[in-house]
Amino acid sequence: MSDIFREVDEDLRRDRMERVFKRYGGIMLAAALAVVAATGGTVAWRNWQQSQKESGTTALAAALSQAAQGPDKGVEALAAFAAKSDPGMAALAQLNAAALLAREGKTAEAVTVYDTLSNNAGAAAVYRELAALLSVMHQLDSGDPAQLQARLQPLTADANPWRFSAREMSAVLAARAGDKERARTLFQQLADDSQAPAGVRSRAADLATLYGKS
């Protein structure tokens, strides 16, 4: 992954941002979202460790350990755990199962798991929203831009913990739909947002410049 970002950096310095975005945009965004998701997952995990019984945490860890024997076994164990757990622990299991599926290139199956969780009213909002965000992320190149934008819209609200990633994806979808002016506006807003993570602001500034020249 470091070699990819080194190439990206060199291309940007040569002012070939459009070529870079077309070639590496999905990789950069996926990497950025992985960091965000990992951070959110860590916070969620700590919260549930404090509130759940030790037996539940141990059972989830055991289910996760099955992935070492193969992704299919891991997914099967996590699904079994989710089926008999409370909504919070089940959500964590589903997020991990979907991640395993995506890692194996089973994108459609991963999206199905994410969508199931995002529509589960019994799960906490932070998990449902993260699942919706990750579902959209895995469909950025193939899904209908308008439908994906509609799913992202609630996640872009000022109070939403996933707003910066949602706004970045909204800008990517606008560009994909051919609305370069909207893409430039959204990227510029992110670049100017002092609360946005530094990586998001940096990418947004580069892409706002790109679409400003288009």
Short mmCIF file of C-alpha atoms in Angstrom, two decimals:
data_model
loop_
_atom_site.label_atom_id
_atom_site.label_comp_id
_atom_site.label_asym_id
_atom_site.label_seq_id
_atom_site.Cartn_x
_atom_site.Cartn_y
_atom_site.Cartn_z
CA MET A 1 0.00 0.00 0.00
CA SER A 2 2.92 2.39 0.72
CA ASP A 3 4.15 1.98 -2.87
CA ILE A 4 0.73 2.97 -4.18
CA PHE A 5 0.65 6.17 -2.13
CA ARG A 6 4.24 6.96 -3.19
CA GLU A 7 3.16 6.77 -6.84
CA VAL A 8 0.13 8.91 -6.08
CA ASP A 9 2.31 11.54 -4.43
CA GLU A 10 4.72 11.64 -7.38
CA ASP A 11 1.90 11.97 -9.90
CA LEU A 12 0.30 14.78 -7.91
CA ARG A 13 3.55 16.70 -7.91
CA ARG A 14 3.61 16.40 -11.70
CA ASP A 15 0.15 17.96 -11.83
CA ARG A 16 -1.55 14.86 -13.25
CA MET A 17 -4.32 14.83 -10.65
CA GLU A 18 -7.07 13.71 -12.99
CA ARG A 19 -5.15 10.62 -14.04
CA VAL A 20 -4.33 9.88 -10.42
CA PHE A 21 -7.93 10.16 -9.27
CA LYS A 22 -9.21 7.87 -12.01
CA ARG A 23 -6.52 5.30 -11.24
CA TYR A 24 -6.23 5.47 -7.47
CA GLY A 25 -9.35 7.29 -6.20
CA GLY A 26 -11.12 4.15 -5.06
CA ILE A 27 -8.02 2.84 -3.30
CA MET A 28 -7.36 6.10 -1.48
CA LEU A 29 -10.97 6.43 -0.36
CA ALA A 30 -11.18 2.81 0.74
CA ALA A 31 -7.98 3.19 2.76
CA ALA A 32 -9.25 6.38 4.39
CA LEU A 33 -12.58 4.80 5.25
CA ALA A 34 -10.83 1.74 6.65
CA VAL A 35 -9.11 4.02 9.16
CA VAL A 36 -12.39 5.72 10.04
CA ALA A 37 -14.19 2.41 10.38
CA ALA A 38 -11.39 0.97 12.49
CA THR A 39 -11.54 3.99 14.80
CA GLY A 40 -15.31 3.74 15.13
CA GLY A 41 -15.05 0.00 15.63
CA THR A 42 -12.47 0.44 18.38
CA VAL A 43 -14.67 2.93 20.25
CA ALA A 44 -17.69 0.69 19.83
CA TRP A 45 -15.73 -2.33 21.00
CA ARG A 46 -14.60 -0.55 24.16
CA ASN A 47 -18.13 0.60 24.91
CA TRP A 48 -19.47 -2.90 24.57
CA GLN A 49 -16.63 -4.38 26.62
CA GLN A 50 -17.72 -2.13 29.46
CA SER A 51 -21.40 -2.93 29.17
CA GLN A 52 -21.49 -6.60 28.18
CA LYS A 53 -20.76 -9.65 30.28
CA GLU A 54 -17.35 -11.24 29.97
CA SER A 55 -18.89 -14.39 28.54
CA GLY A 56 -20.35 -12.48 25.57
CA THR A 57 -17.05 -10.82 24.77
CA THR A 58 -15.23 -14.13 25.02
CA ALA A 59 -17.74 -15.78 22.69
CA LEU A 60 -17.30 -13.06 20.07
CA ALA A 61 -13.51 -13.36 20.31
CA ALA A 62 -13.85 -17.10 19.80
CA ALA A 63 -16.02 -16.55 16.72
CA LEU A 64 -13.49 -14.09 15.34
CA SER A 65 -10.67 -16.58 15.89
CA GLN A 66 -12.37 -18.97 13.46
CA ALA A 67 -11.31 -16.67 10.63
CA ALA A 68 -7.75 -17.94 11.12
CA GLN A 69 -8.99 -21.32 9.86
CA GLY A 70 -10.42 -19.71 6.73
CA PRO A 71 -12.77 -16.83 5.85
CA ASP A 72 -15.76 -19.13 5.28
CA LYS A 73 -15.43 -20.62 8.75
CA GLY A 74 -15.04 -17.15 10.21
CA VAL A 75 -18.18 -15.88 8.49
CA GLU A 76 -20.12 -18.97 9.55
CA ALA A 77 -19.01 -18.64 13.18
CA LEU A 78 -19.81 -14.92 13.27
CA ALA A 79 -23.25 -15.49 11.75
CA ALA A 80 -23.99 -18.17 14.35
CA PHE A 81 -22.85 -15.85 17.12
CA ALA A 82 -24.98 -12.96 15.80
CA ALA A 83 -28.07 -15.16 15.67
CA LYS A 84 -27.99 -15.78 19.42
CA SER A 85 -26.60 -12.47 20.69
CA ASP A 86 -28.08 -9.16 21.75
CA PRO A 87 -28.31 -6.47 19.03
CA GLY A 88 -25.09 -4.71 19.97
CA MET A 89 -22.85 -7.77 19.96
CA ALA A 90 -24.64 -9.11 16.90
CA ALA A 91 -23.90 -5.86 15.04
CA LEU A 92 -20.19 -6.17 15.80
CA ALA A 93 -20.24 -9.75 14.53
CA GLN A 94 -22.03 -8.73 11.33
CA LEU A 95 -19.58 -5.91 10.64
CA ASN A 96 -16.69 -8.33 11.00
CA ALA A 97 -18.40 -10.96 8.84
CA ALA A 98 -19.03 -8.43 6.08
CA ALA A 99 -15.40 -7.29 6.26
CA LEU A 100 -14.23 -10.90 5.81
CA LEU A 101 -16.49 -11.32 2.79
CA ALA A 102 -15.27 -8.08 1.23
CA ARG A 103 -11.65 -9.09 1.81
CA GLU A 104 -12.32 -12.29 -0.14
CA GLY A 105 -13.75 -10.33 -3.06
CA LYS A 106 -17.33 -11.34 -2.26
CA THR A 107 -18.55 -7.78 -2.53
CA ALA A 108 -22.20 -8.52 -3.24
CA GLU A 109 -22.42 -10.81 -0.21
CA ALA A 110 -20.70 -8.22 1.96
CA VAL A 111 -23.13 -5.53 0.80
CA THR A 112 -26.05 -7.81 1.68
CA VAL A 113 -24.74 -8.18 5.24
CA TYR A 114 -24.14 -4.44 5.57
CA ASP A 115 -27.62 -3.67 4.25
CA THR A 116 -29.24 -6.16 6.61
CA LEU A 117 -27.54 -4.48 9.55
CA SER A 118 -28.31 -0.97 8.35
CA ASN A 119 -32.02 -1.86 8.21
CA ASN A 120 -32.07 -3.51 11.65
CA ALA A 121 -33.99 -1.12 13.91
CA GLY A 122 -32.85 -3.09 16.95
CA ALA A 123 -29.20 -2.18 16.44
CA ALA A 124 -27.68 1.06 17.72
CA ALA A 125 -27.70 3.95 15.26
CA VAL A 126 -23.91 4.18 15.12
CA TYR A 127 -23.71 0.58 13.84
CA ARG A 128 -26.59 0.97 11.38
CA GLU A 129 -25.06 4.12 9.95
CA LEU A 130 -21.59 2.61 9.69
CA ALA A 131 -23.07 -0.37 7.86
CA ALA A 132 -24.86 1.95 5.43
CA LEU A 133 -21.64 3.89 4.84
CA LEU A 134 -19.63 0.74 4.15
CA SER A 135 -22.35 -0.61 1.88
CA VAL A 136 -22.16 2.54 -0.23
CA MET A 137 -18.36 2.45 -0.21
CA HIS A 138 -18.36 -1.01 -1.77
CA GLN A 139 -20.75 0.17 -4.49
CA LEU A 140 -19.08 3.46 -5.43
CA ASP A 141 -17.92 2.14 -8.80
CA SER A 142 -20.96 0.07 -9.69
CA GLY A 143 -24.11 1.30 -7.91
CA ASP A 144 -26.60 3.88 -9.10
CA PRO A 145 -25.17 7.30 -8.08
CA ALA A 146 -28.58 8.80 -7.28
CA GLN A 147 -29.61 5.91 -5.06
CA LEU A 148 -26.26 5.89 -3.27
CA GLN A 149 -26.45 9.67 -2.76
CA ALA A 150 -29.87 9.24 -1.15
CA ARG A 151 -28.43 6.71 1.29
CA LEU A 152 -25.54 8.99 2.16
CA GLN A 153 -27.61 12.13 2.69
CA PRO A 154 -28.64 11.42 6.33
CA LEU A 155 -25.02 10.57 7.16
CA THR A 156 -23.77 13.99 6.04
CA ALA A 157 -25.58 15.82 8.87
CA ASP A 158 -23.38 17.94 11.14
CA ALA A 159 -23.97 15.74 14.19
CA ASN A 160 -23.30 12.43 12.43
CA PRO A 161 -20.02 10.73 13.43
CA TRP A 162 -19.49 9.48 9.86
CA ARG A 163 -20.20 12.82 8.15
CA PHE A 164 -16.76 13.49 6.71
CA SER A 165 -16.51 10.13 4.97
CA ALA A 166 -20.11 10.45 3.79
CA ARG A 167 -19.43 13.91 2.35
CA GLU A 168 -16.29 12.69 0.62
CA MET A 169 -18.19 9.83 -0.98
CA SER A 170 -21.00 12.21 -1.98
CA ALA A 171 -18.45 14.29 -3.85
CA VAL A 172 -17.03 11.19 -5.56
CA LEU A 173 -20.52 10.16 -6.64
CA ALA A 174 -21.24 13.65 -7.98
CA ALA A 175 -18.08 13.42 -10.08
CA ARG A 176 -19.04 9.97 -11.29
CA ALA A 177 -22.47 11.26 -12.30
CA GLY A 178 -20.79 14.00 -14.36
CA ASP A 179 -21.70 16.90 -12.07
CA LYS A 180 -18.20 18.34 -11.80
CA GLU A 181 -19.34 21.66 -10.34
CA ARG A 182 -21.12 19.94 -7.44
CA ALA A 183 -18.11 17.67 -6.93
CA ARG A 184 -15.81 20.71 -6.80
CA THR A 185 -18.12 22.49 -4.33
CA LEU A 186 -18.33 19.49 -2.02
CA PHE A 187 -14.60 18.85 -2.12
CA GLN A 188 -13.90 22.53 -1.43
CA GLN A 189 -16.25 22.54 1.54
CA LEU A 190 -14.39 19.55 2.98
CA ALA A 191 -11.03 21.18 2.32
CA ASP A 192 -12.16 24.28 4.21
CA ASP A 193 -13.64 22.37 7.16
CA SER A 194 -11.21 22.67 10.06
CA GLN A 195 -12.94 19.80 11.88
CA ALA A 196 -12.37 17.32 9.05
CA PRO A 197 -9.45 14.88 9.39
CA ALA A 198 -6.22 16.11 7.81
CA GLY A 199 -6.16 13.33 5.22
CA VAL A 200 -9.69 14.11 4.08
CA ARG A 201 -8.93 17.82 3.82
CA SER A 202 -5.76 17.20 1.81
CA ARG A 203 -7.46 14.91 -0.72
CA ALA A 204 -10.43 17.26 -0.95
CA ALA A 205 -8.20 20.26 -1.67
CA ASP A 206 -6.44 18.40 -4.50
CA LEU A 207 -9.70 17.21 -6.02
CA ALA A 208 -11.38 20.62 -5.66
CA THR A 209 -8.48 22.03 -7.68
CA LEU A 210 -8.86 19.26 -10.24
CA TYR A 211 -12.55 19.92 -10.82
CA GLY A 212 -12.00 23.65 -10.73
CA LYS A 213 -9.79 23.24 -13.81
CA SER A 214 -12.22 20.94 -15.60
#
